[in-house]
């Protein structure tokens, strides 16, 4: 499932590189970004992952962005994990 909404950036981590068999050179950029639903003091927040070129984009606290989030669930060794990734993100302005 994917959904696109407007968010306010709360924070963003530094870029790290992870191993990838799909990426030339075997390294893929990755970072985390915390997004809060725009327009509500008590809106939902999401800690989501940016990969590749999107991970190299820098956003500041208070930036307003439109982001398309992809929600997935996967199992590893009998444990279930929720994964939320950014499919696309666009800076709209600053609060």
Short mmCIF file of C-alpha atoms in Angstrom, two decimals:
data_model
loop_
_atom_site.label_atom_id
_atom_site.label_comp_id
_atom_site.label_asym_id
_atom_site.label_seq_id
_atom_site.Cartn_x
_atom_site.Cartn_y
_atom_site.Cartn_z
CA UNK A 1 0.00 0.00 0.00
CA UNK A 2 1.24 3.51 -0.78
CA UNK A 3 -0.07 6.88 0.38
CA UNK A 4 0.98 10.44 -0.43
CA UNK A 5 0.46 13.21 2.13
CA UNK A 6 1.90 16.50 3.31
CA UNK A 7 4.24 16.30 6.31
CA UNK A 8 6.50 18.48 8.43
CA UNK A 9 10.07 17.22 8.90
CA UNK A 10 10.91 16.58 12.55
CA UNK A 11 14.45 15.25 12.04
CA UNK A 12 16.72 13.38 9.64
CA UNK A 13 19.65 11.07 10.34
CA UNK A 14 23.02 11.10 8.63
CA UNK A 15 23.49 9.00 5.50
CA UNK A 16 24.96 5.53 5.94
CA UNK A 17 25.76 2.96 3.28
CA UNK A 18 24.46 -0.59 3.29
CA UNK A 19 25.39 -3.58 1.16
CA UNK A 20 23.24 -4.10 -1.92
CA UNK A 21 23.50 -6.76 -4.59
CA UNK A 22 21.25 -4.68 -6.88
CA UNK A 23 23.32 -1.48 -6.74
CA UNK A 24 26.44 -1.04 -8.86
CA UNK A 25 29.43 -0.94 -6.52
CA UNK A 26 27.51 -2.94 -3.93
CA UNK A 27 26.66 0.06 -1.69
CA UNK A 28 23.29 1.79 -1.26
CA UNK A 29 22.77 5.11 0.56
CA UNK A 30 20.26 4.96 3.43
CA UNK A 31 18.94 7.37 6.07
CA UNK A 32 15.95 7.78 8.36
CA UNK A 33 13.60 10.76 8.37
CA UNK A 34 10.91 11.49 10.96
CA UNK A 35 7.76 13.00 9.45
CA UNK A 36 4.71 14.45 11.23
CA UNK A 37 1.34 14.95 9.57
CA UNK A 38 0.95 18.59 8.62
CA UNK A 39 -1.78 20.77 10.11
CA UNK A 40 -2.30 19.08 13.46
CA UNK A 41 -0.44 19.52 16.73
CA UNK A 42 -1.21 15.89 17.56
CA UNK A 43 -0.89 14.39 14.06
CA UNK A 44 0.57 10.96 13.42
CA UNK A 45 4.34 10.66 13.09
CA UNK A 46 6.32 8.21 11.00
CA UNK A 47 9.98 7.21 11.17
CA UNK A 48 10.66 6.22 7.57
CA UNK A 49 13.59 5.09 5.46
CA UNK A 50 15.03 6.89 2.44
CA UNK A 51 17.20 4.86 0.03
CA UNK A 52 19.53 5.73 -2.86
CA UNK A 53 19.51 9.28 -4.23
CA UNK A 54 16.58 10.21 -1.96
CA UNK A 55 18.76 9.43 1.07
CA UNK A 56 21.29 12.00 -0.13
CA UNK A 57 18.64 14.79 -0.14
CA UNK A 58 18.88 16.88 3.01
CA UNK A 59 15.83 18.25 4.80
CA UNK A 60 15.79 20.57 7.81
CA UNK A 61 13.51 20.55 10.84
CA UNK A 62 10.32 22.40 9.92
CA UNK A 63 10.54 21.76 6.16
CA UNK A 64 7.14 21.00 4.64
CA UNK A 65 7.26 18.07 2.23
CA UNK A 66 4.92 15.99 0.12
CA UNK A 67 5.95 12.37 0.55
CA UNK A 68 4.74 9.12 -0.90
CA UNK A 69 5.12 6.39 1.73
CA UNK A 70 5.15 2.64 1.05
CA UNK A 71 3.97 0.39 3.90
CA UNK A 72 5.13 -3.22 3.92
CA UNK A 73 5.24 -6.11 6.36
CA UNK A 74 7.79 -8.91 6.24
CA UNK A 75 8.72 -11.90 8.40
CA UNK A 76 12.17 -12.96 9.54
CA UNK A 77 12.62 -16.09 11.65
CA UNK A 78 8.95 -16.06 12.66
CA UNK A 79 8.94 -12.38 13.74
CA UNK A 80 6.83 -9.85 11.84
CA UNK A 81 8.19 -6.37 11.05
CA UNK A 82 6.50 -3.21 9.76
CA UNK A 83 8.58 -1.32 7.20
CA UNK A 84 7.81 2.19 5.94
CA UNK A 85 9.87 3.56 3.04
CA UNK A 86 9.73 6.83 1.13
CA UNK A 87 8.90 6.18 -2.51
CA UNK A 88 9.22 9.88 -3.46
CA UNK A 89 9.58 13.18 -1.58
CA UNK A 90 9.36 16.83 -2.62
CA UNK A 91 10.14 19.90 -0.49
CA UNK A 92 7.24 22.38 -0.57
CA UNK A 93 8.49 25.08 1.81
CA UNK A 94 9.34 25.86 5.42
CA UNK A 95 7.10 26.47 8.45
#
